[in-house]
Amino acid sequence: QVQLVASGGGLVQAGDSLRLSCAASGRTFSTNVMGWFRQAPGKEREFVAAMRWSRENTFYADSVKGRFTISRDINKNTVYLQMNSLKPEDTALYYCAASTRTVVPTAPGAYAYWGQGTQVTVSS
């Protein structure tokens, strides 16, 4: 099993920045990909960003490209999501997730492990 604990959410104003963290523990060696997803009230969970533990190739949803940056600290088994120039439409519950797939997936169903979510609220 893999345990994921997300943190760093909060209430900010439009244009501000936040950094989310996701600490992984357990059988982390069984996972290849770490991703961030978000879910706003009444909407489906959507892909935000992902990267492999072993490579620095990063993948982003078009809606966050150029504003968000995913990174990882292998020594700390932690993945980060730096969010800049936040917009009210970024308001959502943000989840980190881990996948055992070798190809970076964007579908939530491809991720076997999920953190508990951290709320990000952006006021206008």
Short mmCIF file of N, CA and C in Angstrom, two decimals:
data_model
loop_
_atom_site.label_atom_id
_atom_site.label_comp_id
_atom_site.label_asym_id
_atom_site.label_seq_id
_atom_site.Cartn_x
_atom_site.Cartn_y
_atom_site.Cartn_z
N GLN A 1 0.83 -1.20 0.00
CA GLN A 1 0.00 0.00 0.00
C GLN A 1 0.86 1.25 0.00
N VAL A 2 0.30 2.29 -0.54
CA VAL A 2 0.96 3.59 -0.59
C VAL A 2 0.04 4.60 0.10
N GLN A 3 0.60 5.38 0.97
CA GLN A 3 -0.16 6.42 1.65
C GLN A 3 0.30 7.78 1.13
N LEU A 4 -0.67 8.64 0.86
CA LEU A 4 -0.39 9.98 0.35
C LEU A 4 -1.07 11.01 1.26
N VAL A 5 -0.32 12.01 1.66
CA VAL A 5 -0.86 13.07 2.51
C VAL A 5 -0.61 14.41 1.83
N ALA A 6 -1.69 15.06 1.42
CA ALA A 6 -1.59 16.36 0.75
C ALA A 6 -1.78 17.49 1.75
N SER A 7 -1.07 18.58 1.51
CA SER A 7 -1.19 19.74 2.39
C SER A 7 -0.87 21.01 1.59
N GLY A 8 -1.14 22.15 2.21
CA GLY A 8 -0.74 23.41 1.61
C GLY A 8 -1.86 24.26 1.05
N GLY A 9 -3.07 23.73 1.05
CA GLY A 9 -4.19 24.51 0.53
C GLY A 9 -4.52 25.69 1.41
N GLY A 10 -5.40 26.55 0.92
CA GLY A 10 -5.80 27.71 1.70
C GLY A 10 -6.67 28.64 0.92
N LEU A 11 -6.96 29.78 1.54
CA LEU A 11 -7.77 30.83 0.92
C LEU A 11 -6.84 31.95 0.49
N VAL A 12 -6.85 32.27 -0.80
CA VAL A 12 -5.99 33.32 -1.33
C VAL A 12 -6.80 34.20 -2.28
N GLN A 13 -6.19 35.30 -2.66
CA GLN A 13 -6.83 36.19 -3.63
C GLN A 13 -6.33 35.89 -5.04
N ALA A 14 -7.10 36.29 -6.01
CA ALA A 14 -6.69 36.12 -7.40
C ALA A 14 -5.34 36.77 -7.63
N GLY A 15 -4.46 36.04 -8.33
CA GLY A 15 -3.12 36.53 -8.59
C GLY A 15 -2.08 36.04 -7.61
N ASP A 16 -2.53 35.49 -6.47
CA ASP A 16 -1.61 34.99 -5.46
C ASP A 16 -1.05 33.62 -5.85
N SER A 17 -0.16 33.13 -5.01
CA SER A 17 0.47 31.82 -5.23
C SER A 17 0.26 30.92 -4.02
N LEU A 18 0.30 29.63 -4.28
CA LEU A 18 0.26 28.61 -3.23
C LEU A 18 1.15 27.46 -3.68
N ARG A 19 1.70 26.73 -2.71
CA ARG A 19 2.43 25.52 -3.02
C ARG A 19 1.83 24.36 -2.25
N LEU A 20 1.37 23.38 -2.99
CA LEU A 20 0.84 22.16 -2.39
C LEU A 20 1.95 21.13 -2.28
N SER A 21 1.86 20.33 -1.23
CA SER A 21 2.81 19.24 -1.03
C SER A 21 2.06 17.93 -0.91
N CYS A 22 2.70 16.86 -1.34
CA CYS A 22 2.13 15.52 -1.21
C CYS A 22 3.24 14.59 -0.75
N ALA A 23 3.14 14.14 0.48
CA ALA A 23 4.14 13.24 1.04
C ALA A 23 3.68 11.80 0.85
N ALA A 24 4.54 11.00 0.26
CA ALA A 24 4.22 9.61 0.00
C ALA A 24 4.99 8.71 0.96
N SER A 25 4.34 7.65 1.38
CA SER A 25 4.99 6.66 2.26
C SER A 25 4.46 5.27 1.93
N GLY A 26 5.10 4.27 2.49
CA GLY A 26 4.71 2.89 2.20
C GLY A 26 5.49 2.35 1.01
N ARG A 27 4.83 1.60 0.18
CA ARG A 27 5.47 0.94 -0.96
C ARG A 27 5.59 1.89 -2.15
N THR A 28 6.26 3.00 -1.93
CA THR A 28 6.37 4.01 -2.98
C THR A 28 7.16 3.52 -4.18
N PHE A 29 8.01 2.52 -3.98
CA PHE A 29 8.81 1.98 -5.08
C PHE A 29 7.93 1.30 -6.13
N SER A 30 6.70 1.00 -5.76
CA SER A 30 5.79 0.35 -6.71
C SER A 30 5.10 1.34 -7.64
N THR A 31 5.29 2.63 -7.37
CA THR A 31 4.63 3.64 -8.19
C THR A 31 5.62 4.29 -9.14
N ASN A 32 5.15 4.70 -10.31
CA ASN A 32 5.99 5.35 -11.30
C ASN A 32 5.65 6.81 -11.53
N VAL A 33 4.39 7.12 -11.32
CA VAL A 33 3.88 8.44 -11.69
C VAL A 33 3.15 9.06 -10.51
N MET A 34 3.38 10.33 -10.31
CA MET A 34 2.64 11.11 -9.33
C MET A 34 1.85 12.19 -10.06
N GLY A 35 0.61 12.36 -9.65
CA GLY A 35 -0.22 13.35 -10.32
C GLY A 35 -1.01 14.20 -9.35
N TRP A 36 -1.48 15.32 -9.86
CA TRP A 36 -2.39 16.19 -9.12
C TRP A 36 -3.68 16.30 -9.90
N PHE A 37 -4.77 16.21 -9.20
CA PHE A 37 -6.10 16.37 -9.76
C PHE A 37 -6.85 17.39 -8.91
N ARG A 38 -7.95 17.87 -9.45
CA ARG A 38 -8.79 18.77 -8.67
C ARG A 38 -10.25 18.50 -9.00
N GLN A 39 -11.09 18.86 -8.04
CA GLN A 39 -12.52 18.67 -8.23
C GLN A 39 -13.26 19.83 -7.59
N ALA A 40 -13.98 20.56 -8.42
CA ALA A 40 -14.80 21.66 -7.95
C ALA A 40 -16.21 21.15 -7.67
N PRO A 41 -16.98 21.83 -6.83
CA PRO A 41 -18.34 21.38 -6.52
C PRO A 41 -19.17 21.21 -7.78
N GLY A 42 -19.81 20.06 -7.91
CA GLY A 42 -20.68 19.81 -9.04
C GLY A 42 -19.98 19.43 -10.32
N LYS A 43 -18.65 19.32 -10.26
CA LYS A 43 -17.88 18.98 -11.45
C LYS A 43 -17.13 17.66 -11.25
N GLU A 44 -16.70 17.10 -12.36
CA GLU A 44 -15.93 15.87 -12.29
C GLU A 44 -14.47 16.18 -11.90
N ARG A 45 -13.84 15.17 -11.35
CA ARG A 45 -12.42 15.31 -11.03
C ARG A 45 -11.62 15.45 -12.33
N GLU A 46 -10.71 16.42 -12.35
CA GLU A 46 -9.97 16.67 -13.58
C GLU A 46 -8.46 16.65 -13.33
N PHE A 47 -7.75 16.25 -14.37
CA PHE A 47 -6.30 16.19 -14.33
C PHE A 47 -5.73 17.60 -14.27
N VAL A 48 -4.67 17.76 -13.48
CA VAL A 48 -3.99 19.05 -13.39
C VAL A 48 -2.54 18.92 -13.88
N ALA A 49 -1.79 17.99 -13.29
CA ALA A 49 -0.38 17.85 -13.65
C ALA A 49 0.12 16.49 -13.20
N ALA A 50 1.22 16.04 -13.82
CA ALA A 50 1.81 14.75 -13.43
C ALA A 50 3.26 14.71 -13.86
N MET A 51 3.98 13.81 -13.20
CA MET A 51 5.36 13.56 -13.58
C MET A 51 5.78 12.20 -13.05
N ARG A 52 6.83 11.66 -13.64
CA ARG A 52 7.38 10.40 -13.17
C ARG A 52 8.37 10.65 -12.03
N TRP A 53 8.48 9.67 -11.17
CA TRP A 53 9.51 9.77 -10.13
C TRP A 53 10.90 9.78 -10.76
N SER A 54 11.06 9.00 -11.83
CA SER A 54 12.40 8.75 -12.37
C SER A 54 12.86 9.80 -13.37
N ARG A 55 11.95 10.57 -13.93
CA ARG A 55 12.34 11.56 -14.93
C ARG A 55 11.67 12.88 -14.62
N GLU A 56 12.23 13.94 -15.14
CA GLU A 56 11.66 15.24 -14.85
C GLU A 56 10.67 15.72 -15.91
N ASN A 57 10.28 14.83 -16.84
CA ASN A 57 9.25 15.20 -17.81
C ASN A 57 7.98 15.53 -17.06
N THR A 58 7.37 16.65 -17.40
CA THR A 58 6.16 17.06 -16.72
C THR A 58 5.01 17.21 -17.72
N PHE A 59 3.81 17.04 -17.22
CA PHE A 59 2.62 17.08 -18.05
C PHE A 59 1.59 17.95 -17.35
N TYR A 60 0.90 18.79 -18.12
CA TYR A 60 -0.05 19.73 -17.54
C TYR A 60 -1.33 19.79 -18.33
N ALA A 61 -2.40 20.09 -17.63
CA ALA A 61 -3.65 20.44 -18.31
C ALA A 61 -3.47 21.81 -18.95
N ASP A 62 -4.13 22.02 -20.05
CA ASP A 62 -4.01 23.30 -20.75
C ASP A 62 -4.41 24.48 -19.87
N SER A 63 -5.36 24.24 -18.99
CA SER A 63 -5.88 25.32 -18.17
C SER A 63 -4.87 25.85 -17.14
N VAL A 64 -3.83 25.06 -16.85
CA VAL A 64 -2.86 25.48 -15.85
C VAL A 64 -1.46 25.65 -16.42
N LYS A 65 -1.28 25.31 -17.67
CA LYS A 65 0.03 25.38 -18.29
C LYS A 65 0.57 26.81 -18.23
N GLY A 66 1.81 26.95 -17.81
CA GLY A 66 2.42 28.27 -17.68
C GLY A 66 2.20 28.91 -16.33
N ARG A 67 1.28 28.39 -15.54
CA ARG A 67 1.00 28.95 -14.21
C ARG A 67 1.38 27.98 -13.09
N PHE A 68 1.19 26.69 -13.33
CA PHE A 68 1.46 25.67 -12.31
C PHE A 68 2.73 24.92 -12.68
N THR A 69 3.45 24.47 -11.66
CA THR A 69 4.67 23.67 -11.86
C THR A 69 4.67 22.50 -10.89
N ILE A 70 4.80 21.31 -11.44
CA ILE A 70 4.92 20.12 -10.60
C ILE A 70 6.40 19.77 -10.48
N SER A 71 6.79 19.33 -9.29
CA SER A 71 8.17 18.93 -9.06
C SER A 71 8.19 17.86 -7.99
N ARG A 72 9.34 17.22 -7.82
CA ARG A 72 9.42 16.18 -6.80
C ARG A 72 10.78 16.20 -6.13
N ASP A 73 10.80 15.77 -4.88
CA ASP A 73 12.01 15.58 -4.10
C ASP A 73 12.08 14.09 -3.78
N ILE A 74 12.91 13.38 -4.52
CA ILE A 74 12.96 11.93 -4.36
C ILE A 74 13.41 11.56 -2.95
N ASN A 75 14.34 12.30 -2.39
CA ASN A 75 14.85 11.97 -1.06
C ASN A 75 13.78 12.08 0.00
N LYS A 76 12.83 12.96 -0.22
CA LYS A 76 11.74 13.17 0.74
C LYS A 76 10.47 12.45 0.33
N ASN A 77 10.48 11.77 -0.80
CA ASN A 77 9.27 11.11 -1.30
C ASN A 77 8.10 12.09 -1.34
N THR A 78 8.37 13.28 -1.81
CA THR A 78 7.37 14.34 -1.80
C THR A 78 7.25 14.97 -3.18
N VAL A 79 6.03 15.23 -3.56
CA VAL A 79 5.73 15.92 -4.81
C VAL A 79 5.08 17.25 -4.49
N TYR A 80 5.40 18.25 -5.28
CA TYR A 80 4.89 19.60 -5.03
C TYR A 80 4.10 20.09 -6.23
N LEU A 81 3.20 21.01 -5.98
CA LEU A 81 2.51 21.72 -7.05
C LEU A 81 2.58 23.20 -6.71
N GLN A 82 3.44 23.90 -7.42
CA GLN A 82 3.54 25.34 -7.27
C GLN A 82 2.49 26.00 -8.16
N MET A 83 1.62 26.78 -7.56
CA MET A 83 0.52 27.39 -8.29
C MET A 83 0.67 28.90 -8.22
N ASN A 84 0.91 29.50 -9.37
CA ASN A 84 1.07 30.95 -9.47
C ASN A 84 -0.08 31.56 -10.25
N SER A 85 -0.24 32.85 -10.12
CA SER A 85 -1.29 33.57 -10.84
C SER A 85 -2.64 32.88 -10.71
N LEU A 86 -3.00 32.55 -9.51
CA LEU A 86 -4.23 31.81 -9.26
C LEU A 86 -5.46 32.60 -9.68
N LYS A 87 -6.44 31.88 -10.17
CA LYS A 87 -7.69 32.46 -10.64
C LYS A 87 -8.85 31.88 -9.83
N PRO A 88 -9.96 32.58 -9.77
CA PRO A 88 -11.13 32.02 -9.06
C PRO A 88 -11.54 30.64 -9.60
N GLU A 89 -11.36 30.41 -10.88
CA GLU A 89 -11.74 29.12 -11.44
C GLU A 89 -10.80 27.99 -11.04
N ASP A 90 -9.71 28.32 -10.35
CA ASP A 90 -8.84 27.28 -9.81
C ASP A 90 -9.36 26.75 -8.47
N THR A 91 -10.41 27.36 -7.96
CA THR A 91 -10.98 26.91 -6.69
C THR A 91 -11.47 25.47 -6.81
N ALA A 92 -10.97 24.62 -5.93
CA ALA A 92 -11.33 23.20 -5.97
C ALA A 92 -10.66 22.47 -4.81
N LEU A 93 -11.07 21.25 -4.64
CA LEU A 93 -10.36 20.35 -3.73
C LEU A 93 -9.28 19.65 -4.56
N TYR A 94 -8.04 19.80 -4.13
CA TYR A 94 -6.91 19.27 -4.88
C TYR A 94 -6.44 17.96 -4.26
N TYR A 95 -6.27 16.97 -5.12
CA TYR A 95 -5.84 15.64 -4.70
C TYR A 95 -4.50 15.29 -5.34
N CYS A 96 -3.65 14.63 -4.58
CA CYS A 96 -2.49 14.01 -5.21
C CYS A 96 -2.78 12.52 -5.36
N ALA A 97 -2.15 11.91 -6.33
CA ALA A 97 -2.42 10.52 -6.65
C ALA A 97 -1.17 9.86 -7.19
N ALA A 98 -1.12 8.54 -7.05
CA ALA A 98 0.03 7.77 -7.52
C ALA A 98 -0.44 6.66 -8.44
N SER A 99 0.32 6.46 -9.50
CA SER A 99 -0.02 5.43 -10.47
C SER A 99 1.16 4.49 -10.67
N THR A 100 0.83 3.24 -10.97
CA THR A 100 1.88 2.26 -11.28
C THR A 100 2.12 2.15 -12.78
N ARG A 101 1.38 2.92 -13.57
CA ARG A 101 1.53 2.88 -15.01
C ARG A 101 2.92 3.39 -15.41
N THR A 102 3.40 2.88 -16.55
CA THR A 102 4.69 3.35 -17.06
C THR A 102 4.53 4.57 -17.95
N VAL A 103 3.40 4.69 -18.60
CA VAL A 103 3.09 5.87 -19.40
C VAL A 103 2.26 6.81 -18.52
N VAL A 104 2.59 8.08 -18.53
CA VAL A 104 1.91 9.02 -17.65
C VAL A 104 0.44 9.14 -18.04
N PRO A 105 -0.47 8.76 -17.17
CA PRO A 105 -1.89 8.83 -17.49
C PRO A 105 -2.51 10.14 -17.00
N THR A 106 -3.59 10.53 -17.65
CA THR A 106 -4.34 11.72 -17.21
C THR A 106 -5.72 11.36 -16.68
N ALA A 107 -6.13 10.13 -16.83
CA ALA A 107 -7.44 9.69 -16.36
C ALA A 107 -7.36 9.31 -14.88
N PRO A 108 -8.29 9.78 -14.07
CA PRO A 108 -8.27 9.43 -12.65
C PRO A 108 -8.27 7.93 -12.39
N GLY A 109 -8.95 7.17 -13.24
CA GLY A 109 -9.04 5.73 -13.05
C GLY A 109 -7.72 5.00 -13.16
N ALA A 110 -6.71 5.66 -13.71
CA ALA A 110 -5.41 5.03 -13.88
C ALA A 110 -4.52 5.19 -12.65
N TYR A 111 -5.02 5.89 -11.66
CA TYR A 111 -4.27 6.11 -10.43
C TYR A 111 -4.86 5.25 -9.32
N ALA A 112 -3.99 4.45 -8.72
CA ALA A 112 -4.46 3.48 -7.72
C ALA A 112 -4.51 4.05 -6.31
N TYR A 113 -3.72 5.06 -6.06
CA TYR A 113 -3.62 5.59 -4.70
C TYR A 113 -3.94 7.08 -4.71
N TRP A 114 -4.66 7.50 -3.67
CA TRP A 114 -5.11 8.89 -3.58
C TRP A 114 -4.88 9.44 -2.18
N GLY A 115 -4.54 10.72 -2.14
CA GLY A 115 -4.48 11.42 -0.87
C GLY A 115 -5.86 11.92 -0.49
N GLN A 116 -5.93 12.61 0.62
CA GLN A 116 -7.21 13.01 1.18
C GLN A 116 -7.76 14.31 0.61
N GLY A 117 -6.95 15.04 -0.13
CA GLY A 117 -7.41 16.30 -0.70
C GLY A 117 -7.11 17.49 0.19
N THR A 118 -6.79 18.61 -0.45
CA THR A 118 -6.56 19.86 0.27
C THR A 118 -7.29 20.96 -0.49
N GLN A 119 -8.03 21.79 0.25
CA GLN A 119 -8.90 22.78 -0.37
C GLN A 119 -8.12 24.02 -0.78
N VAL A 120 -8.34 24.45 -2.01
CA VAL A 120 -7.79 25.72 -2.51
C VAL A 120 -8.97 26.59 -2.90
N THR A 121 -9.05 27.77 -2.31
CA THR A 121 -10.11 28.72 -2.61
C THR A 121 -9.47 30.04 -3.03
N VAL A 122 -9.85 30.50 -4.21
CA VAL A 122 -9.31 31.74 -4.76
C VAL A 122 -10.43 32.75 -4.88
N SER A 123 -10.31 33.84 -4.17
CA SER A 123 -11.34 34.87 -4.21
C SER A 123 -10.98 35.91 -5.26
N SER A 124 -12.01 36.53 -5.81
CA SER A 124 -11.79 37.53 -6.87
C SER A 124 -11.61 38.92 -6.30
#
